[in-house]
Tab-separated table of C-alpha atoms and ligand atoms in Angstrom:
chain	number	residue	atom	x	y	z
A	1	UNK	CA	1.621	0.451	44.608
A	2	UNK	CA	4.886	-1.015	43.494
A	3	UNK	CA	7.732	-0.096	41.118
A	4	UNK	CA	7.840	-1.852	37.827
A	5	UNK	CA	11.066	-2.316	35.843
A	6	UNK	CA	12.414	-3.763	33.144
A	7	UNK	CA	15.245	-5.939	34.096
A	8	UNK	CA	16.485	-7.747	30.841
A	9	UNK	CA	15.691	-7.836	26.986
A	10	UNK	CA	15.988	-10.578	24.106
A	11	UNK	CA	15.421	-11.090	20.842
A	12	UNK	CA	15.468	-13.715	17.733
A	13	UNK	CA	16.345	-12.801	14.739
A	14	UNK	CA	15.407	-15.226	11.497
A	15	UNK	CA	18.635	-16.443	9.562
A	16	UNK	CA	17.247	-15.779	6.085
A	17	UNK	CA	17.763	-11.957	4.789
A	18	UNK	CA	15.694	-11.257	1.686
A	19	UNK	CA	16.585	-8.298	-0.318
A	20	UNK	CA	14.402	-5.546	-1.874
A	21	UNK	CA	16.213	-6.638	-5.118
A	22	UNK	CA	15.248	-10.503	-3.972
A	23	UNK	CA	11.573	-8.902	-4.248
A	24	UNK	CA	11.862	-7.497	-7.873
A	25	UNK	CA	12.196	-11.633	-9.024
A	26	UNK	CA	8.580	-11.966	-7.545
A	27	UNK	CA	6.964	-8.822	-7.639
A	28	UNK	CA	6.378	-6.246	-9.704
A	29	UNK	CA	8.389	-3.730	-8.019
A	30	UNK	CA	12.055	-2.070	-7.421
A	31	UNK	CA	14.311	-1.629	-4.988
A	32	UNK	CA	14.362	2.178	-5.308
A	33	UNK	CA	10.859	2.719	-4.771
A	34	UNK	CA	10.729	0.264	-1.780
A	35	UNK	CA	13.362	1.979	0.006
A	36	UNK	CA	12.098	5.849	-0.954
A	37	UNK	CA	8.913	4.694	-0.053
A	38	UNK	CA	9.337	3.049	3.360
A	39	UNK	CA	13.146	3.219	4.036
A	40	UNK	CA	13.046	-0.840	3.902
A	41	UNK	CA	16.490	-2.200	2.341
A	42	UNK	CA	16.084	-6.013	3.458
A	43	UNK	CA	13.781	-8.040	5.819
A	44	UNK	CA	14.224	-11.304	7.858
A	45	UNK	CA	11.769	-14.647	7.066
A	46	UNK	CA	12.117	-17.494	9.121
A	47	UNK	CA	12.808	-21.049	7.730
A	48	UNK	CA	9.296	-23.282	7.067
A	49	UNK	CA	10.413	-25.467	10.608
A	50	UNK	CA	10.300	-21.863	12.677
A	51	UNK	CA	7.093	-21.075	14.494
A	52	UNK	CA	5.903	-18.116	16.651
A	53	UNK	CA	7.070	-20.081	20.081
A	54	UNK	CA	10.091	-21.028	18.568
A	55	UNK	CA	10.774	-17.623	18.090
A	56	UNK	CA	9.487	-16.834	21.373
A	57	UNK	CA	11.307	-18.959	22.687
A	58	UNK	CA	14.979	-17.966	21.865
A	59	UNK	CA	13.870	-14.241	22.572
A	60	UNK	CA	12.493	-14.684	26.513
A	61	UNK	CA	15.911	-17.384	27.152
A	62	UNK	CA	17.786	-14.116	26.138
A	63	UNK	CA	15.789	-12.147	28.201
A	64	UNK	CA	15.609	-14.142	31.320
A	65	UNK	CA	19.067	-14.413	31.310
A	66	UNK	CA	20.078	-10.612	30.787
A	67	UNK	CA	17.383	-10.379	33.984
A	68	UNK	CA	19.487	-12.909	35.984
A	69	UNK	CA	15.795	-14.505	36.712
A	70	UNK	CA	15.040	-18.352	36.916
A	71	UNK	CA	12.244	-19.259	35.046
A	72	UNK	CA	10.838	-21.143	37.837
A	73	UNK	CA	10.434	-17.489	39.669
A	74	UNK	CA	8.314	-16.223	36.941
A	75	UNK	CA	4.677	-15.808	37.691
A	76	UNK	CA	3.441	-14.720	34.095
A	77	UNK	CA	4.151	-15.106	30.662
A	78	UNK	CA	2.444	-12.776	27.918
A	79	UNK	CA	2.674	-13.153	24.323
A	80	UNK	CA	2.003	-10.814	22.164
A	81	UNK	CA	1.212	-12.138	18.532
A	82	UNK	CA	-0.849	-11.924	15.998
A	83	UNK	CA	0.510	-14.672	14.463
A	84	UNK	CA	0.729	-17.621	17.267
A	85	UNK	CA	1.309	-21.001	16.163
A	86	UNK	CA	-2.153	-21.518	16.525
A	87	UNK	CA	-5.945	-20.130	17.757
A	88	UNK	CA	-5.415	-22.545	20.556
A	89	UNK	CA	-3.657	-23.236	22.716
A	90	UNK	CA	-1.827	-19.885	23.384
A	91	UNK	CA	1.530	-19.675	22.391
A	92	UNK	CA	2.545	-18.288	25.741
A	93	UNK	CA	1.880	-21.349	28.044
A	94	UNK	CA	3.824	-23.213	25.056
A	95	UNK	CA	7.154	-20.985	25.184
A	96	UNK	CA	6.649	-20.760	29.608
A	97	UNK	CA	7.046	-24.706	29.174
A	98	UNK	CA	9.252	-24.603	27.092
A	99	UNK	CA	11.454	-22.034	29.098
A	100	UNK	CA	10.669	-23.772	32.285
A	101	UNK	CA	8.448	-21.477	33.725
A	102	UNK	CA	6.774	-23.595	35.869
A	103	UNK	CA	4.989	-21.906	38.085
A	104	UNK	CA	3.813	-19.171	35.773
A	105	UNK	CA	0.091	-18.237	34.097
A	106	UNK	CA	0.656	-17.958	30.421
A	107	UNK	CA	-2.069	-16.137	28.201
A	108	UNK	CA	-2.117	-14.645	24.392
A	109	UNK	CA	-2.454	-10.839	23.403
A	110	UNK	CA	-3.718	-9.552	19.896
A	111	UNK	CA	-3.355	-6.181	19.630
A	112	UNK	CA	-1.539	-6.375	16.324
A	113	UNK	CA	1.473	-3.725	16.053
A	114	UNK	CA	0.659	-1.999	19.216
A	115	UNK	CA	0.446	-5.590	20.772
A	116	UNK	CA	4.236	-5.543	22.689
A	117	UNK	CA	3.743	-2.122	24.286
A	118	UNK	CA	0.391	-3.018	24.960
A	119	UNK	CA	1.433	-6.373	26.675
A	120	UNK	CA	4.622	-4.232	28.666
A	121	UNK	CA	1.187	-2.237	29.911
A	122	UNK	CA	-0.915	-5.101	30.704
A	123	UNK	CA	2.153	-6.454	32.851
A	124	UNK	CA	3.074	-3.674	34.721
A	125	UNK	CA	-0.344	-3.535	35.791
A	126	UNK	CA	-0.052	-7.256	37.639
A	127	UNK	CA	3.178	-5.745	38.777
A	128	UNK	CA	2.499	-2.328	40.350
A	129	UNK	CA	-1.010	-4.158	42.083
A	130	UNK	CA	1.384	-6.454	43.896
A	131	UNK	CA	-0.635	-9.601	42.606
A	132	UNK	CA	3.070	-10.847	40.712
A	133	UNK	CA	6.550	-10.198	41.304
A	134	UNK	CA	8.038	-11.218	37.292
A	135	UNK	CA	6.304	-10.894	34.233
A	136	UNK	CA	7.818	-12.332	30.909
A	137	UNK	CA	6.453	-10.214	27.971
A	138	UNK	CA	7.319	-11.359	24.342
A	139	UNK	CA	6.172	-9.347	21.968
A	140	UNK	CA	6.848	-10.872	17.745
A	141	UNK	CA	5.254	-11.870	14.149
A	142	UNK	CA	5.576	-14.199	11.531
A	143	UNK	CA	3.756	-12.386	8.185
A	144	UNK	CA	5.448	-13.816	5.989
A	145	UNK	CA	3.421	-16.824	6.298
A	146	UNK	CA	0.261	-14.627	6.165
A	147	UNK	CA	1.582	-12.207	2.935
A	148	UNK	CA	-0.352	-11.493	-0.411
A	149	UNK	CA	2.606	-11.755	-3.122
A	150	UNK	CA	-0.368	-10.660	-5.108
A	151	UNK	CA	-0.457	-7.371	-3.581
A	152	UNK	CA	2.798	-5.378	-4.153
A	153	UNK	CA	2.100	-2.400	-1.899
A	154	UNK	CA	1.748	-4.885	1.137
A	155	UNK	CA	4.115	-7.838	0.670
A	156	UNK	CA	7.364	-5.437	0.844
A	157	UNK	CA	6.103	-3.587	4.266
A	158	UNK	CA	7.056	-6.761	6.803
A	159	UNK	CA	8.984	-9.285	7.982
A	160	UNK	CA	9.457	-11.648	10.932
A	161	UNK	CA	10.954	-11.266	14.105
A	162	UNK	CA	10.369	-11.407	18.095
A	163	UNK	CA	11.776	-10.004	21.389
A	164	UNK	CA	10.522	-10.211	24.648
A	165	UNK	CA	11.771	-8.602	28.129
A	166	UNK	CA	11.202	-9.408	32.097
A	167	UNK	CA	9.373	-7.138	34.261
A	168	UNK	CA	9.858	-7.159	37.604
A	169	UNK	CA	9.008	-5.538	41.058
A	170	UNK	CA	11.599	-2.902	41.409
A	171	UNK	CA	13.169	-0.196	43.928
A	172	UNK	CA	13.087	2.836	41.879
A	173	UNK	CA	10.883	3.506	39.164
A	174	UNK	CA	11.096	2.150	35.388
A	175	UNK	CA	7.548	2.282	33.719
A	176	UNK	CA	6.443	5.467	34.524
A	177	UNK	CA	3.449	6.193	32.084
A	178	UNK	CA	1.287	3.977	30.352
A	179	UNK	CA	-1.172	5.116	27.775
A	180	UNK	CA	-3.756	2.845	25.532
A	181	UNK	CA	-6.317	3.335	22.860
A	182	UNK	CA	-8.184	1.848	20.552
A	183	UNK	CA	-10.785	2.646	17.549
A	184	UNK	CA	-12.599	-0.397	16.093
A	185	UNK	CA	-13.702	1.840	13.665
A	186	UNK	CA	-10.730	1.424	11.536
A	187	UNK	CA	-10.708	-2.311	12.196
A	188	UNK	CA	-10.447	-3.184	8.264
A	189	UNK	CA	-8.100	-1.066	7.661
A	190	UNK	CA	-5.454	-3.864	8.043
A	191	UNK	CA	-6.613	-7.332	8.431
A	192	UNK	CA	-5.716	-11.165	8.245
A	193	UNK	CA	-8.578	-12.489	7.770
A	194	UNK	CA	-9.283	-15.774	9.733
A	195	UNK	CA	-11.427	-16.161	12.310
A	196	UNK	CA	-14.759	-17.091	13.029
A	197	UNK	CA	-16.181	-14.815	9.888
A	198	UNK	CA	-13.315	-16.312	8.186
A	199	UNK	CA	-13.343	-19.927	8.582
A	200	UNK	CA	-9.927	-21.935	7.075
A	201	UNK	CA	-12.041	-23.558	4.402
A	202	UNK	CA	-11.080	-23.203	0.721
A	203	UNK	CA	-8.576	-21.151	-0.773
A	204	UNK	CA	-5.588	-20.547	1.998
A	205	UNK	CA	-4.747	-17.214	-0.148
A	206	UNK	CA	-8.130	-15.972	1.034
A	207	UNK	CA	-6.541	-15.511	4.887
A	208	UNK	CA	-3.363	-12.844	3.766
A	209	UNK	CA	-3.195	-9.398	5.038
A	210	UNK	CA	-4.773	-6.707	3.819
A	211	UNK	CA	-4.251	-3.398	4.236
A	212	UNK	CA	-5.444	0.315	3.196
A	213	UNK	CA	-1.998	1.850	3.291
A	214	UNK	CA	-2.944	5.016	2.308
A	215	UNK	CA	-5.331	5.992	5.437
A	216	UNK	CA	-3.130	3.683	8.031
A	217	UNK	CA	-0.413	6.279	7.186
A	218	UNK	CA	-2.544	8.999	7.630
A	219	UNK	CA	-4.069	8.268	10.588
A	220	UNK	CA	-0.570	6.875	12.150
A	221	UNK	CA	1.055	10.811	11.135
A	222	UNK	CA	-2.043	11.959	12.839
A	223	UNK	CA	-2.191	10.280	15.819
A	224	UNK	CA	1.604	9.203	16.910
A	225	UNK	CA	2.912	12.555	17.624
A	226	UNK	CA	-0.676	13.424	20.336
A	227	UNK	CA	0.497	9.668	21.628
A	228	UNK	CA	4.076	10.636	22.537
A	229	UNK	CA	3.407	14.224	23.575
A	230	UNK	CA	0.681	13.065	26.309
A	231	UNK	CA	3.115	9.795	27.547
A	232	UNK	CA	5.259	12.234	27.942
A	233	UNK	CA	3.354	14.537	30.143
A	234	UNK	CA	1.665	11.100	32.102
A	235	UNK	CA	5.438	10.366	32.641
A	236	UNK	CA	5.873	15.019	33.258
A	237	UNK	CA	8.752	14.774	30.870
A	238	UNK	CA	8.679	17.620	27.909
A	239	UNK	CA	9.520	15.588	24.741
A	240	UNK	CA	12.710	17.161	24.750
A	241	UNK	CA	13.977	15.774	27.615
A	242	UNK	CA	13.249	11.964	26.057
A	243	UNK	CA	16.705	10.353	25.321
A	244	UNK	CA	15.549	7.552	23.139
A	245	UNK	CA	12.057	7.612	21.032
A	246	UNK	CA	11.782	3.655	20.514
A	247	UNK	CA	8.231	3.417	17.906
A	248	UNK	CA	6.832	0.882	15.743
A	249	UNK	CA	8.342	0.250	12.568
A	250	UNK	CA	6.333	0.951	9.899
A	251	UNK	CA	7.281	2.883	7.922
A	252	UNK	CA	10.920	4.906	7.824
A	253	UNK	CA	8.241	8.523	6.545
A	254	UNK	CA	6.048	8.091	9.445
A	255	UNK	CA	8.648	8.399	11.646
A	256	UNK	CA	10.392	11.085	9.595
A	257	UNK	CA	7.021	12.874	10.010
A	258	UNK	CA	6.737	12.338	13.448
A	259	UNK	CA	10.213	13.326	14.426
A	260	UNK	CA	9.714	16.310	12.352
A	261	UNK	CA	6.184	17.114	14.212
A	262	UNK	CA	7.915	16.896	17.609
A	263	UNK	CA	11.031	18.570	16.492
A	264	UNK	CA	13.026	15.517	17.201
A	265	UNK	CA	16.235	14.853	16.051
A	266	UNK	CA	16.002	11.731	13.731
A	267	UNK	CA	19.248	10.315	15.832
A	268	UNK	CA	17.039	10.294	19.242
A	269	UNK	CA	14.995	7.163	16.634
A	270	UNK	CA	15.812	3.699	17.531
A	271	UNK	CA	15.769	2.421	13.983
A	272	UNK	CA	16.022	-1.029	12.162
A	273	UNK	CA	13.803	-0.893	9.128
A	274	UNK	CA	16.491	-0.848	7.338
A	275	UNK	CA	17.350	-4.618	8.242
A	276	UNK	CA	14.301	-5.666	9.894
A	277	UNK	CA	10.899	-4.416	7.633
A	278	UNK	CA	7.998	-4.116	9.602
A	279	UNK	CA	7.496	-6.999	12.155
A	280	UNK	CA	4.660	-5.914	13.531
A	281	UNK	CA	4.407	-6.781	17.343
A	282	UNK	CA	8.328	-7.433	17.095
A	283	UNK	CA	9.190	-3.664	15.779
A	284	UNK	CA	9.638	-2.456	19.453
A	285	UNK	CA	10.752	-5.816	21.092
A	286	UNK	CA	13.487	-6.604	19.057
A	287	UNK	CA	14.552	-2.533	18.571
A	288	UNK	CA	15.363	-2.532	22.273
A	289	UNK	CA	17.255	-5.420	22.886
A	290	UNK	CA	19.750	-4.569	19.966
A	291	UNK	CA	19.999	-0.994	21.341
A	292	UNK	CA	20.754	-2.513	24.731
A	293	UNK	CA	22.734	-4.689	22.989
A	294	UNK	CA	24.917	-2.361	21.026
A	295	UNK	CA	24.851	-0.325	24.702
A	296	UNK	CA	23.077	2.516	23.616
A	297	UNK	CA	20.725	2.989	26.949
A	298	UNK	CA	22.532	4.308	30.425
A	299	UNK	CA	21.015	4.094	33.315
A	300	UNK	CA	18.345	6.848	34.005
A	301	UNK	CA	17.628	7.059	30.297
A	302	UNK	CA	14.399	7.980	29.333
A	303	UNK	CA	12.860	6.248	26.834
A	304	UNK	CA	9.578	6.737	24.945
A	305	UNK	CA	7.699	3.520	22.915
A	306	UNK	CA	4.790	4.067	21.014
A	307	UNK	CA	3.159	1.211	19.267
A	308	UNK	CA	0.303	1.550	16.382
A	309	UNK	CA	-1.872	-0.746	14.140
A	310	UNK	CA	-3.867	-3.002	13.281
A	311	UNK	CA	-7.682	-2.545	15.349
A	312	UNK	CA	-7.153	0.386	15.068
A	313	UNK	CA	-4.997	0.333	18.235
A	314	UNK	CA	-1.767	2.646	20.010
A	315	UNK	CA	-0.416	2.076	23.050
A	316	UNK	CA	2.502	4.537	24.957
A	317	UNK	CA	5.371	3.548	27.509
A	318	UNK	CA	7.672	5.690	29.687
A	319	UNK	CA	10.643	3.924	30.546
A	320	UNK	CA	13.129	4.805	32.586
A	321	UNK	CA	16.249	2.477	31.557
A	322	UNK	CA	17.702	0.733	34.849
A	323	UNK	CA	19.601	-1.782	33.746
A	324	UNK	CA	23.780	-1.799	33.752
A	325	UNK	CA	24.381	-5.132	32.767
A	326	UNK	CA	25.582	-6.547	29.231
A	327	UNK	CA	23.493	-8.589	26.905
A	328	UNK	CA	23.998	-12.064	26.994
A	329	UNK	CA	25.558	-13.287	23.682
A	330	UNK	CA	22.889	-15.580	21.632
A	331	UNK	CA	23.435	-19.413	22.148
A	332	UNK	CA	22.421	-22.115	19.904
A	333	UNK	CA	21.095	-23.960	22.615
A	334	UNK	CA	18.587	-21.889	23.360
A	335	UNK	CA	16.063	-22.880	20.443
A	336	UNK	CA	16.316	-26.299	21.743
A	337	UNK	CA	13.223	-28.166	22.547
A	338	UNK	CA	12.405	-28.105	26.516
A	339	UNK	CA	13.853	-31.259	28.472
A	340	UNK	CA	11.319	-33.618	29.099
B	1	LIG	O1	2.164	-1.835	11.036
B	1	LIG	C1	0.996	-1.610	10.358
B	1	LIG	C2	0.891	-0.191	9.995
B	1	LIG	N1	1.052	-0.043	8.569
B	1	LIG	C3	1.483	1.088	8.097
B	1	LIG	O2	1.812	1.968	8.821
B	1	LIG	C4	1.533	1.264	6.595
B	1	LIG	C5	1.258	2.686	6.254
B	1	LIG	N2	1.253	2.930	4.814
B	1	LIG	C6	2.397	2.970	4.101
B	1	LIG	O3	3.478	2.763	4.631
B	1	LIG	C7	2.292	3.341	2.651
B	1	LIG	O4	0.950	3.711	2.365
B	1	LIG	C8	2.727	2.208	1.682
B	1	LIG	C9	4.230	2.008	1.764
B	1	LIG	C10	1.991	0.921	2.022
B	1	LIG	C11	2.397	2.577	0.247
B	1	LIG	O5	3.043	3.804	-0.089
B	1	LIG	P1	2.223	4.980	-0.804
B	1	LIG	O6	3.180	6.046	-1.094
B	1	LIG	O7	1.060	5.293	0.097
B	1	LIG	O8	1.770	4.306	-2.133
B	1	LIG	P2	0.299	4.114	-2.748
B	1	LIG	O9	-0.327	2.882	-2.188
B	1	LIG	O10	-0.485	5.383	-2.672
B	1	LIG	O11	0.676	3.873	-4.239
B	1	LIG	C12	1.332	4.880	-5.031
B	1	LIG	C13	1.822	4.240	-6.311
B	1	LIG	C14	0.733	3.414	-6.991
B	1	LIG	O12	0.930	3.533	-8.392
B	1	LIG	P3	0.019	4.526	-9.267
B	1	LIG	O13	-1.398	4.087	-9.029
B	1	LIG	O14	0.300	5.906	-8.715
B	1	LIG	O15	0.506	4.306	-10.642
B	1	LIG	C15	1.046	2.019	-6.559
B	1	LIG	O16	0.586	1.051	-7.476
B	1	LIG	O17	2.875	3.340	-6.015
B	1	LIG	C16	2.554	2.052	-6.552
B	1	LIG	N3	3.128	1.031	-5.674
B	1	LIG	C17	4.300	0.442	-5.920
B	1	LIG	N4	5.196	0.589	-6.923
B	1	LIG	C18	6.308	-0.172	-6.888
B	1	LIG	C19	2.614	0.539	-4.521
B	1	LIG	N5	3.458	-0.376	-4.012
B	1	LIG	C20	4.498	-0.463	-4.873
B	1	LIG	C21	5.679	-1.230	-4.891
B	1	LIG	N6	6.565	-1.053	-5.923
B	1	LIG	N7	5.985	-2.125	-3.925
């Protein structure tokens, strides 16, 4: 069995901030009880012309780079999305095109918020077999197209974004536990309906999210604590001994909660709720590559991600940071369209 690591990160962040106080102009709600509620202050929408592999795109460019890997030496690309730019084809053999990943497979993921930790899972596995040498996992959601501005309790929880990160055979370890789970029998607990039940026929309003927010936060206060106590003993770390607890963004509480189950200091949190609202698969994605951006991983850090959602689903990652070099700076370039 081989060594996985993660060798770079990337991210995209969408241009247009809108404000809890933007909100109160279209919804019957305040910016005081969005942020005591969730701890959301503003969230990022892309512009009508942005798509999930646009997105995408920018993000694994970022990523490749920080990896010092040529996309013609990548053997896999993974997207993670429940919002691709379309049912078919996947996104991912559009971005590995557009990246120039030439010689890679390229398939979809849905496992909703859990769907980038998941996918880091899925790839290691390729990985560690010895079946692929470089896996490109993006992980990233566009709700905004998908939001109920009907529905006041959902609308403020999300917003878009995307990251994505290389894996690669390595020499020492970096994914060191792995841990996945699903229970279909919360599966309408949050749900964009459109599918084969759901056909796109009639009123486009009838496809938004949906969500019980009352029992999703129970069940996530419930079960994310067990999830980061047993990656941590897969990975025979205590919880104290994690350096950086990177989880899905939902919800500022839940994590408060969680923290507070594990005894964890709240500083330990990677955190952008603030800024970012919940963007589903992106939470984790895009969380890491501005920590390693801002340089807040060292080498032999141990970092814990937990992802939770929509299926119900939950999926656990240790990580053991390796990487020393800087984040490439973002470049305008790289939401080109690929050269023909
Ligand atoms: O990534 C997917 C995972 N999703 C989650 O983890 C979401 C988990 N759930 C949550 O984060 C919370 O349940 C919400 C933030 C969605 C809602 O917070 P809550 O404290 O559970 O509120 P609630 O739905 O129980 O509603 C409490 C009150 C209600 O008013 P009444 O009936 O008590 O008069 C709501 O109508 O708050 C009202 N309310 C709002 N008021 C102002 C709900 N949303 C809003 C709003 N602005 N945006």
């Amino acid at each position: 069995m081989h060594h996985v690591v993660l060798s770079g990160v990337g991210h995209y962040l969408p241009t247009r901030v809108v404000t809890n106080r933007d909100l109160e102009a279209v919804l019957d709600t305040t910016d005081d009880w969005i942020a005591s509620h969730t701890g959301i202050r503003e969230r990022r929408f892309v512009t009508d012309d942005v798509h999930m592999s646009d997105m995408a795109t920018v993000a694994a460019r970022q990523a490749l780079l920080h990896a010092e890997v040529e996309p013609a030496d990548v053997d896999l690309v993974i997207c993670a999305s429940s919002t691709p730019d379309y049912l078919m084809p996947a996104t991912a053999a559009m971005v590995a095109h557009r990246v120039g990943a030439v010689r890679a497979a390229a398939f979809d993921m849905e496992a909703a918020c859990s769907g980038y930790a998941y996918a880091l899972v899925v790839a290691s596995q390729f990985i560690r077999s010895g079946m692929y040498r470089r896996v490109l996992v993006i992980g990233g959601d566009l709700l905004s197209r998908f939001l109920n501005w009907k529905d006041r309790a959902t609308a403020i929880l999300f917003g878009d974004g995307c990251g994505a990160a290389v894996l690669e055979q390595g020499t020492e370890p970096g994914i060191v536990a792995a841990r996945l789970g699903a229970d279909g029998s919360g599966a309408e607990h949050i749900v964009i309906p459109l599918g084969s039940r759901v056909p796109p026929v009639g009123d486009p309003s009838r496809h938004e999210v949906r969500m019980k927010g009352r029992e999703v936060y129970r069940w996530a206060v419930g079960l994310v604590p067990r999830l980061v106590q047993e990656t941590c003993a897969d990975a025979g770390w205590s919880v104290a001994d994690v350096d950086h607890l990177v989880l899905h963004q939902a919800n500022l509480r839940i994590l408060e909660a969680v923290a507070e189950r594990l005894s964890v200091p709240m500083d330990k949190l990677v955190l952008n709720i603030d800024r970012m609202a919940n963007t589903s698969a992106g939470t984790i994605a895009v969380a890491l590559a501005e920590a390693a951006g801002q340089g807040r991983f060292a080498a032999g850090d141990k970092l814990l991600l937990a992802g939770f959602g929509s299926g119900l689903t939950w999926a656990g990652v240790g990580l053991r940071w390796t990487i020393t070099r800087p984040l490439p700076q973002h470049d305008a370039r790289w939401s080109e369209p690929a050269q023909p």
